[in-house]
Amino acid sequence: IAAQATLAFYAGLSMQFVCQSTLRDVRNACYEKIITLPMTFFGQRRVGELTSRIAADVNQIETTIDTTLPQMARQFIFLVGGITMIAVTSLKLTGIILVTVPVLMSVAIFFGRKMRACARATQDQLASGHTIVEETLQAITSVKAFTNELWEKARYADSNQKTHAFALHAARWRAISSAFFVIALLGTLTMVLWFGVSLMQHGQMTPGALTRFVLYTVFVTGAMGQAAEAFNQIQKTLGSTQRLRELLREESEPSDSTSAPARLHGDVSFDGVCFTYPTRKVEVLHSLELNVRAGECIALVGPSGAGKSTLTALLMRLYEPSYGNIQFDGMDAGSLPLKWLRRQIGIVPQECILFGGTIRQNIAYGRSDATPQEIQLAAQQANADEFIQAFPNGYDTLVGDRGVQLSGGQRQRIAIARAILKNPVILILDEATNSLDSHSEQQIQVALDRLMQGRTTFIIAHRLATIRHVDRIVVLAQGSIVEMGTHDALFANTEGIYRQLCRLQFQASPQDD
Ligand code: ATP
């Protein structure tokens, strides 16, 4: 009893160790894969689906490792042992049992396939439900502002109902499978009994041997039933985790293997660059030719959808051009190590979404080895130090989920401090469209001017009044460069698009002119 108890203790513990270690490794592998996948992948998937894969799909493995695999091993030993004992008792009767094995296996495979497909459909539907939760929670203010709670509730309930239906469909196949195995195994037992009794009547078998035989057969058929159940569970897990395995087979972005110069100088050129988003088969940039000198400040202007953001996304190599190439200091972008290249580029986005840690962590996001002094210096240069110091916890203030506890202007200055700390050679500024009060705007402009000094800068400009002094303005329209030059030169062209854009903005907000 003591030995049995000790074994049970270590068996349970070691199975859990294997199980939890596997879950940990699979989760890590999935996350590592997801985070290194190219942007093309994220264009096709939704965040909720991916989080569901990591959370719900991975958990499906738990029961299989913890319960099913040991059960299968146990039943396999029973099966081999039982059949050996039966064979020793009566070869004729063993034949009856062995004939049933291939039949049972074929049927188990058939049911297994059905359950695998159902389990995959259930997990897919579950992931759709997760997507609804994720998206509505991310945009909870809009949900409330549009009083769409009831509609969202119905949408989620509908999705859950579908998951419920798929799960029940799988359960139906499982129940049919169980019923079939009850008939098949008890049928085998009955046949063995019937045949054994007739052997006994003809004196070919003793009552003792028949009793022994029936006892072993009960063992074997029981083991077969359990093995079939375990097989079904494994099929279900394989179905549930199919998308995970597909995910792990996706191709990641290339890792940096080639050597690169210490730092870029800052020359950038677009050489006949065309681009089509993989998810939408329409070319959005057409044969772009643009040469930018190191330290030059370029403003990208143009109507909405002209391709300004796409151009900067190509610069960061979030996507690869469909034709043509981009060169940095005369070197083809594709030949440069990807992560190294991205470290040379800083971005201050239009919507500054922060991570839910402290202000200090957020500023140091691009350079985790920065000292507290460097962080404070960056914040001072970004005109952020003053408001940060005014918080009771200073640099250790928590910014809340995605930075919601800070104002738009404060978030933007944190993003500027982050870029200053990163000290990039090339800078991308996506100008905020929302107007700030003139004091904050002036503080941000001063911070941006400091940040831009000595760096090749691309400004995605929405308000033309802010870009009069840049070196060159590039006007994009429908994916092509239609005008290029200084503000004065472009404004002088009364027929030009830039002039028209200025006129439209002037009419909309005369104070900008
Ligand atoms: P805005 O001033 O409104 O921000 P933009 O000039 O920056 O516009 P882009 O965002 O570059 O324009 O978009 C250019 C075109 O590419 C648009 O037609 C847009 O619909 C399309 N587009 C942008 N992002 C994607 C994407 N991830 N997948 C597919 N198409 C996209």
XYZ file of C-alpha atoms and ligand atoms in Angstrom:
544
model
C 0.000 0.000 0.000
C 2.855 2.348 0.917
C 4.642 1.633 -2.371
C 1.421 2.161 -4.304
C 0.790 5.471 -2.513
C 4.358 6.667 -3.167
C 4.094 5.702 -6.833
C 0.733 7.453 -7.159
C 2.231 10.606 -5.610
C 5.234 10.699 -7.972
C 3.206 9.638 -10.999
C 0.691 12.462 -10.450
C 3.417 15.003 -9.813
C 5.569 14.021 -12.779
C 2.600 13.955 -15.160
C 1.673 17.467 -14.030
C 5.297 18.549 -14.456
C 5.324 17.261 -18.034
C 1.900 18.736 -18.694
C 2.558 22.220 -17.275
C 6.022 22.404 -18.850
C 4.515 21.507 -22.225
C 1.800 24.132 -21.878
C 4.390 26.747 -20.895
C 6.620 25.861 -23.854
C 3.751 25.784 -26.345
C 2.464 29.174 -25.120
C 5.967 30.664 -25.350
C 6.490 29.197 -28.811
C 3.151 30.574 -30.024
C 3.754 34.045 -28.635
C 7.301 34.158 -29.971
C 6.001 33.095 -33.371
C 3.148 35.602 -33.402
C 5.326 38.527 -32.389
C 7.887 37.783 -35.103
C 5.384 37.294 -37.936
C 5.339 39.874 -40.734
C 2.667 42.603 -40.963
C 1.085 40.758 -43.884
C -0.047 38.115 -41.405
C -1.666 40.686 -39.104
C -3.550 42.147 -42.064
C -5.362 38.820 -42.367
C -5.948 37.957 -38.693
C -7.713 39.670 -35.858
C -6.221 40.199 -32.424
C -9.020 38.391 -30.557
C -8.508 35.306 -32.678
C -4.805 35.191 -31.887
C -5.284 35.629 -28.129
C -7.878 32.866 -28.241
C -5.361 30.567 -29.901
C -2.829 31.170 -27.130
C -5.384 30.886 -24.318
C -8.164 28.463 -25.264
C -6.485 26.263 -27.885
C -3.365 25.618 -25.836
C -5.495 24.563 -22.869
C -6.966 21.762 -24.969
C -3.622 20.015 -24.721
C -3.824 19.842 -20.919
C -6.384 17.021 -20.589
C -4.659 15.007 -23.271
C -1.279 15.056 -21.574
C -2.559 14.877 -18.033
C -5.224 12.180 -18.425
C -5.417 10.689 -21.885
C -1.794 9.749 -22.554
C -1.341 7.865 -19.230
C -4.728 6.228 -19.806
C -3.641 5.120 -23.265
C -0.377 3.682 -21.968
C -2.252 1.815 -19.217
C -4.839 0.383 -21.615
C -2.138 -0.649 -24.068
C -0.441 -2.725 -21.329
C -3.805 -4.280 -20.355
C -4.528 -5.044 -23.986
C -1.205 -6.730 -24.771
C -1.203 -8.602 -21.421
C -4.867 -9.658 -21.774
C -4.481 -10.918 -25.363
C -1.361 -12.898 -24.416
C -3.235 -14.583 -21.558
C -6.205 -15.297 -23.828
C -3.915 -16.795 -26.488
C -2.386 -19.092 -23.852
C -5.906 -20.216 -22.817
C -7.501 -20.817 -26.253
C -6.118 -19.950 -29.683
C -9.493 -20.515 -31.405
C -11.298 -18.001 -29.226
C -8.405 -15.537 -29.515
C -9.040 -15.581 -33.267
C -12.565 -14.196 -32.710
C -11.210 -11.293 -30.669
C -8.388 -10.516 -33.078
C -10.808 -10.448 -36.042
C -12.718 -7.641 -34.357
C -9.595 -5.477 -33.827
C -9.146 -4.147 -37.426
C -12.907 -3.503 -37.672
C -12.893 -1.562 -34.416
C -9.790 0.377 -35.466
C -11.319 1.426 -38.809
C -14.476 2.589 -37.074
C -12.431 4.437 -34.415
C -10.512 6.241 -37.183
C -13.789 7.216 -38.875
C -15.243 8.653 -35.655
C -11.901 10.240 -34.815
C -11.901 12.173 -38.101
C -15.411 13.455 -37.463
C -14.517 14.587 -33.953
C -11.332 16.234 -35.149
C -13.242 18.328 -37.697
C -15.890 19.264 -35.115
C -13.261 20.246 -32.540
C -11.528 22.476 -35.090
C -14.810 24.171 -35.971
C -15.601 24.669 -32.246
C -12.233 26.328 -31.582
C -12.588 28.526 -34.690
C -15.988 29.668 -33.505
C -14.657 30.224 -29.991
C -11.924 32.417 -31.484
C -14.592 34.482 -33.296
C -16.292 35.041 -29.936
C -12.993 36.154 -28.404
C -12.567 38.612 -31.249
C -15.887 40.240 -30.365
C -14.881 40.576 -26.690
C -11.447 41.948 -27.572
C -12.726 44.468 -30.108
C -15.610 45.752 -28.017
C -13.431 46.143 -24.933
C -10.817 48.019 -26.925
C -13.480 50.359 -28.231
C -15.653 50.392 -25.102
C -16.086 54.181 -25.261
C -17.557 53.920 -28.769
C -19.818 51.017 -27.727
C -21.225 53.145 -24.915
C -21.371 56.354 -26.923
C -23.417 54.623 -29.637
C -25.448 52.755 -26.949
C -24.661 49.535 -28.754
C -24.437 47.345 -25.648
C -27.546 45.341 -26.561
C -26.445 44.822 -30.135
C -22.974 43.679 -29.037
C -24.526 41.422 -26.413
C -26.680 39.790 -29.102
C -23.667 39.433 -31.421
C -21.656 37.725 -28.677
C -24.587 35.516 -27.662
C -25.039 34.480 -31.296
C -21.376 33.555 -31.556
C -21.566 31.600 -28.295
C -24.668 29.813 -29.547
C -22.725 28.676 -32.624
C -19.840 27.451 -30.426
C -22.406 25.591 -28.324
C -23.902 23.987 -31.459
C -20.486 22.906 -32.790
C -19.520 21.482 -29.390
C -22.800 19.543 -29.222
C -22.253 18.258 -32.736
C -18.871 16.914 -31.577
C -20.553 15.466 -28.479
C -23.098 13.686 -30.692
C -20.328 11.954 -32.646
C -18.657 11.052 -29.377
C -21.900 9.589 -28.033
C -22.483 7.597 -31.255
C -18.922 6.340 -31.009
C -19.448 5.259 -27.374
C -22.710 3.513 -28.258
C -21.024 1.708 -31.137
C -18.193 0.503 -28.921
C -20.627 -0.740 -26.266
C -22.414 -2.835 -28.926
C -19.177 -3.992 -30.574
C -17.380 -4.940 -27.373
C -20.319 -6.567 -25.595
C -21.148 -8.284 -28.894
C -17.632 -9.706 -29.017
C -17.954 -10.860 -25.439
C -21.277 -12.570 -26.190
C -19.830 -14.274 -29.275
C -16.855 -15.509 -27.257
C -19.193 -16.847 -24.582
C -21.475 -18.527 -27.100
C -18.564 -20.096 -28.995
C -16.780 -21.038 -25.762
C -19.898 -22.766 -24.380
C -20.280 -24.760 -27.608
C -16.568 -25.745 -27.368
C -17.210 -26.839 -23.779
C -20.283 -28.883 -24.844
C -18.077 -30.694 -27.377
C -15.516 -31.325 -24.630
C -12.866 -29.148 -26.237
C -12.721 -26.751 -23.323
C -12.995 -27.099 -19.554
C -15.463 -24.898 -17.572
C -12.456 -23.447 -15.664
C -10.677 -22.454 -18.894
C -13.866 -20.834 -20.211
C -14.306 -18.833 -16.991
C -10.671 -17.708 -17.176
C -11.099 -16.876 -20.825
C -14.222 -14.802 -20.268
C -12.506 -12.932 -17.456
C -9.549 -12.018 -19.694
C -11.913 -11.052 -22.498
C -13.701 -8.658 -20.158
C -10.304 -7.095 -19.437
C -9.391 -6.857 -23.113
C -12.704 -5.443 -24.307
C -12.685 -2.948 -21.446
C -9.184 -1.864 -22.471
C -10.292 -1.588 -26.103
C -13.206 0.638 -25.114
C -10.975 2.881 -23.032
C -8.321 3.021 -25.765
C -10.971 4.055 -28.284
C -12.121 6.787 -25.910
C -8.530 8.004 -25.491
C -8.021 7.877 -29.244
C -11.089 10.085 -29.712
C -9.807 12.543 -27.131
C -6.458 12.755 -28.960
C -8.265 13.345 -32.258
C -10.290 16.094 -30.595
C -7.114 17.747 -29.301
C -5.488 17.450 -32.713
C -8.526 19.175 -34.224
C -8.582 21.878 -31.538
C -4.914 22.639 -31.985
C -4.773 22.447 -35.768
C -4.779 26.240 -36.120
C -2.003 26.473 -33.533
C 0.127 24.099 -35.568
C -0.646 26.099 -38.721
C 0.375 29.232 -36.833
C 3.674 27.695 -35.746
C 4.410 26.771 -39.364
C 3.990 30.392 -40.569
C 7.176 32.066 -41.726
C 8.629 34.674 -39.349
C 10.394 37.847 -40.373
C 14.071 37.179 -41.088
C 16.339 37.432 -38.057
C 19.500 39.537 -38.271
C 22.299 37.324 -39.475
C 24.306 39.584 -41.798
C 26.638 42.206 -40.359
C 25.787 45.883 -40.741
C 27.581 49.195 -40.371
C 27.516 50.684 -36.855
C 25.106 53.462 -37.807
C 23.442 54.772 -40.926
C 24.376 58.145 -42.324
C 20.775 58.885 -43.271
C 20.471 59.006 -47.095
C 17.262 57.368 -48.303
C 16.123 56.724 -51.839
C 13.022 55.179 -53.343
C 13.857 53.683 -56.687
C 10.772 52.924 -58.825
C 8.875 51.604 -55.788
C 5.455 50.085 -56.441
C 3.394 48.523 -53.699
C 0.239 46.436 -53.381
C -1.075 45.326 -49.966
C -1.213 41.525 -50.003
C -4.755 41.609 -48.615
C -6.048 43.982 -51.281
C -4.985 43.382 -54.819
C -4.900 47.043 -55.818
C -1.613 48.893 -56.289
C -1.464 51.770 -53.776
C 1.984 53.196 -54.645
C 3.084 53.576 -58.245
C 6.746 53.859 -59.364
C 7.894 56.204 -56.595
C 11.182 58.001 -57.234
C 12.469 59.993 -54.282
C 16.000 60.809 -53.145
C 16.408 62.214 -49.644
C 19.742 63.486 -48.353
C 20.913 62.746 -44.815
C 19.506 65.329 -42.402
C 16.874 66.546 -44.867
C 13.337 67.190 -43.651
C 10.602 65.987 -45.982
C 6.896 66.589 -45.532
C 4.509 64.132 -47.128
C 1.187 65.732 -47.956
C -1.788 64.683 -49.987
C -5.433 63.741 -49.744
C -6.552 60.967 -47.404
C -5.681 57.544 -48.806
C -2.929 58.957 -51.041
C -0.342 56.549 -49.611
C 1.603 58.667 -47.083
C 1.481 56.122 -44.242
C 2.137 53.276 -46.658
C 5.321 54.995 -47.821
C 6.614 55.227 -44.229
C 5.573 51.607 -43.549
C 7.780 50.550 -46.470
C 10.582 52.646 -45.024
C 10.428 50.622 -41.800
C 10.212 47.472 -43.909
C 6.895 46.525 -42.345
C 6.095 45.489 -45.913
C 8.354 44.840 -48.900
C 7.856 46.767 -52.177
C 6.190 44.794 -54.937
C 8.606 46.326 -57.472
C 11.633 48.585 -57.227
C 13.689 49.018 -54.094
C 14.463 51.329 -51.209
C 18.068 52.195 -50.460
C 19.670 53.460 -47.269
C 23.075 55.128 -47.801
C 23.095 53.495 -51.243
C 22.567 50.002 -49.777
C 19.556 47.963 -50.787
C 17.122 47.782 -47.804
C 16.577 44.061 -48.399
C 20.276 43.385 -47.857
C 20.359 45.132 -44.470
C 19.527 43.286 -41.234
C 15.881 44.024 -40.497
C 15.998 44.668 -36.741
C 19.172 46.712 -37.043
C 17.486 48.851 -39.704
C 14.400 49.395 -37.538
C 16.647 50.481 -34.681
C 17.913 53.282 -36.931
C 14.384 54.590 -37.415
C 12.281 56.378 -34.805
C 8.582 57.044 -35.057
C 6.222 59.409 -33.288
C 2.816 58.071 -34.309
C -0.389 60.020 -34.733
C -2.197 58.060 -32.016
C 0.322 57.459 -29.248
C -0.698 54.220 -27.605
C 1.388 53.547 -24.529
C 1.938 50.260 -22.716
C 0.206 49.772 -19.370
C 3.324 50.250 -17.200
C 4.932 53.334 -15.681
C 5.933 56.508 -17.509
C 9.580 55.536 -17.016
C 9.060 52.138 -18.677
C 7.197 53.747 -21.535
C 9.942 56.270 -22.269
C 12.606 53.546 -22.090
C 10.611 51.261 -24.408
C 13.033 51.688 -27.324
C 16.151 51.432 -25.117
C 15.701 49.231 -22.088
C 19.307 49.879 -20.901
C 18.736 53.650 -20.479
C 19.706 55.118 -17.086
C 17.191 57.188 -15.028
C 19.233 60.291 -15.884
C 19.010 59.589 -19.626
C 15.271 59.019 -19.311
C 14.807 62.312 -17.480
C 16.979 64.179 -19.997
C 14.871 62.792 -22.871
C 11.701 63.832 -21.042
C 13.112 67.341 -20.505
C 13.937 67.665 -24.202
C 10.416 66.462 -25.045
C 8.930 69.100 -22.710
C 7.441 66.297 -20.668
C 9.514 66.497 -17.479
C 7.414 69.271 -15.992
C 4.062 67.485 -16.153
C 5.617 64.154 -15.139
C 7.161 65.725 -12.015
C 3.767 67.203 -11.159
C 2.298 63.686 -10.710
C 2.614 62.421 -7.098
C 4.543 59.348 -8.286
C 6.560 61.205 -10.935
C 8.232 58.850 -13.401
C 6.707 55.847 -11.604
C 3.136 56.959 -12.377
C 1.132 54.163 -13.994
C -0.320 55.255 -17.324
C -3.276 52.830 -17.316
C -4.304 50.495 -20.082
C -2.814 51.847 -23.353
C -2.064 55.130 -21.582
C -5.692 56.155 -20.978
C -4.787 57.995 -17.762
C -2.809 60.597 -19.715
C -4.085 63.289 -22.056
C -3.459 63.127 -25.808
C -0.809 65.868 -25.625
C 0.940 64.182 -22.676
C 0.990 60.857 -24.468
C 2.483 62.538 -27.487
C 5.291 64.105 -25.469
C 6.059 60.689 -23.936
C 6.261 59.304 -27.472
C 8.648 62.133 -28.404
C 10.806 61.422 -25.322
C 10.846 57.777 -26.327
C 12.076 58.703 -29.803
C 14.710 61.103 -28.392
C 16.045 58.340 -26.150
C 16.220 55.950 -29.066
C 18.333 58.501 -30.931
C 17.418 57.339 -34.433
C 19.080 58.447 -37.678
C 15.786 58.559 -39.541
C 12.632 59.924 -38.027
C 8.996 59.481 -39.006
C 6.535 61.949 -37.519
C 2.898 61.222 -38.080
C 1.364 64.552 -37.239
C -1.580 64.381 -34.850
C -4.810 65.420 -36.531
C -6.545 66.395 -33.318
C -5.901 69.974 -32.357
C -4.268 70.641 -29.021
C -4.500 73.914 -27.165
C -1.948 76.418 -28.414
C 0.273 76.104 -25.327
C 0.560 72.302 -25.596
C 0.963 72.542 -29.344
C 3.797 74.994 -28.979
C 5.490 72.775 -26.378
C 5.158 69.781 -28.678
C 6.451 71.708 -31.673
C 9.532 72.850 -29.717
C 10.133 69.242 -28.632
C 9.725 68.005 -32.196
C 12.107 70.640 -33.557
C 14.732 69.457 -31.065
C 14.101 65.858 -32.020
C 14.400 66.547 -35.758
C 17.795 68.246 -35.546
C 20.430 66.397 -37.576
C 18.084 63.556 -38.551
C 16.526 62.613 -41.868
C 12.881 63.333 -41.158
C 9.665 62.331 -42.890
C 6.638 64.239 -41.606
C 3.207 62.941 -42.528
C 1.569 66.335 -42.488
C -2.132 66.928 -42.102
C -2.007 70.608 -41.233
C -0.082 72.443 -43.900
C 0.630 75.456 -41.693
C 3.129 73.378 -39.687
C 5.374 72.402 -42.602
C 6.246 75.673 -44.289
C 9.834 75.515 -43.229
C 10.661 71.936 -44.176
C 13.341 71.386 -46.844
C 10.994 69.752 -49.311
C 7.301 69.012 -49.571
C 6.320 65.855 -51.447
C 2.714 65.854 -52.644
C 1.201 62.415 -53.096
C -2.073 61.768 -54.884
C -3.512 58.313 -55.544
C -0.190 56.661 -54.841
C 2.014 58.810 -57.090
C 4.271 61.781 -56.417
C 2.591 64.623 -58.259
C 4.534 67.632 -56.947
C 7.740 68.219 -55.068
C 9.516 71.366 -53.858
C 9.651 74.033 -51.189
C 6.480 75.589 -49.803
C 7.110 78.837 -51.712
C 7.729 77.080 -55.019
C 4.690 74.821 -54.710
C 2.408 77.593 -53.441
C 3.405 79.751 -56.405
C 1.893 77.177 -58.776
C -1.718 78.338 -58.795
C -2.864 75.219 -60.687
C -1.022 72.803 -58.400
C -2.581 70.318 -55.974
C -0.578 71.760 -53.057
C -2.017 75.186 -53.681
C -5.505 73.668 -53.791
C -4.912 71.774 -50.540
C -3.701 74.990 -48.886
C -6.769 76.845 -50.124
C -9.110 74.134 -48.824
C -7.449 74.171 -45.422
C -7.433 77.927 -45.284
C -11.165 77.974 -45.942
C -11.697 75.359 -43.256
C -9.487 76.991 -40.619
C -8.434 80.554 -41.512
C -6.212 80.845 -38.403
C -3.822 78.254 -39.930
C -2.907 80.418 -42.902
P -4.497 59.319 -44.352
O -4.026 60.718 -44.594
O -5.986 59.238 -44.373
O -3.884 58.660 -43.160
P -2.669 58.019 -46.199
O -2.242 58.939 -47.297
O -1.708 57.812 -45.081
O -4.086 58.436 -45.661
P -2.523 55.162 -46.525
O -2.910 54.824 -45.126
O -1.111 55.002 -46.913
O -3.032 56.640 -46.895
O -3.444 54.291 -47.504
C -3.226 54.208 -48.898
C -4.185 53.177 -49.475
O -3.841 51.887 -48.978
C -5.634 53.421 -49.088
O -6.418 53.161 -50.243
C -5.924 52.389 -48.015
O -7.254 51.950 -48.099
C -4.964 51.274 -48.356
N -4.493 50.602 -47.137
C -3.889 51.168 -46.070
N -3.538 50.243 -45.156
C -3.910 49.055 -45.658
C -3.813 47.692 -45.194
N -3.237 47.370 -44.042
N -4.301 46.719 -45.981
C -4.880 47.012 -47.170
N -4.989 48.256 -47.670
C -4.523 49.269 -46.943
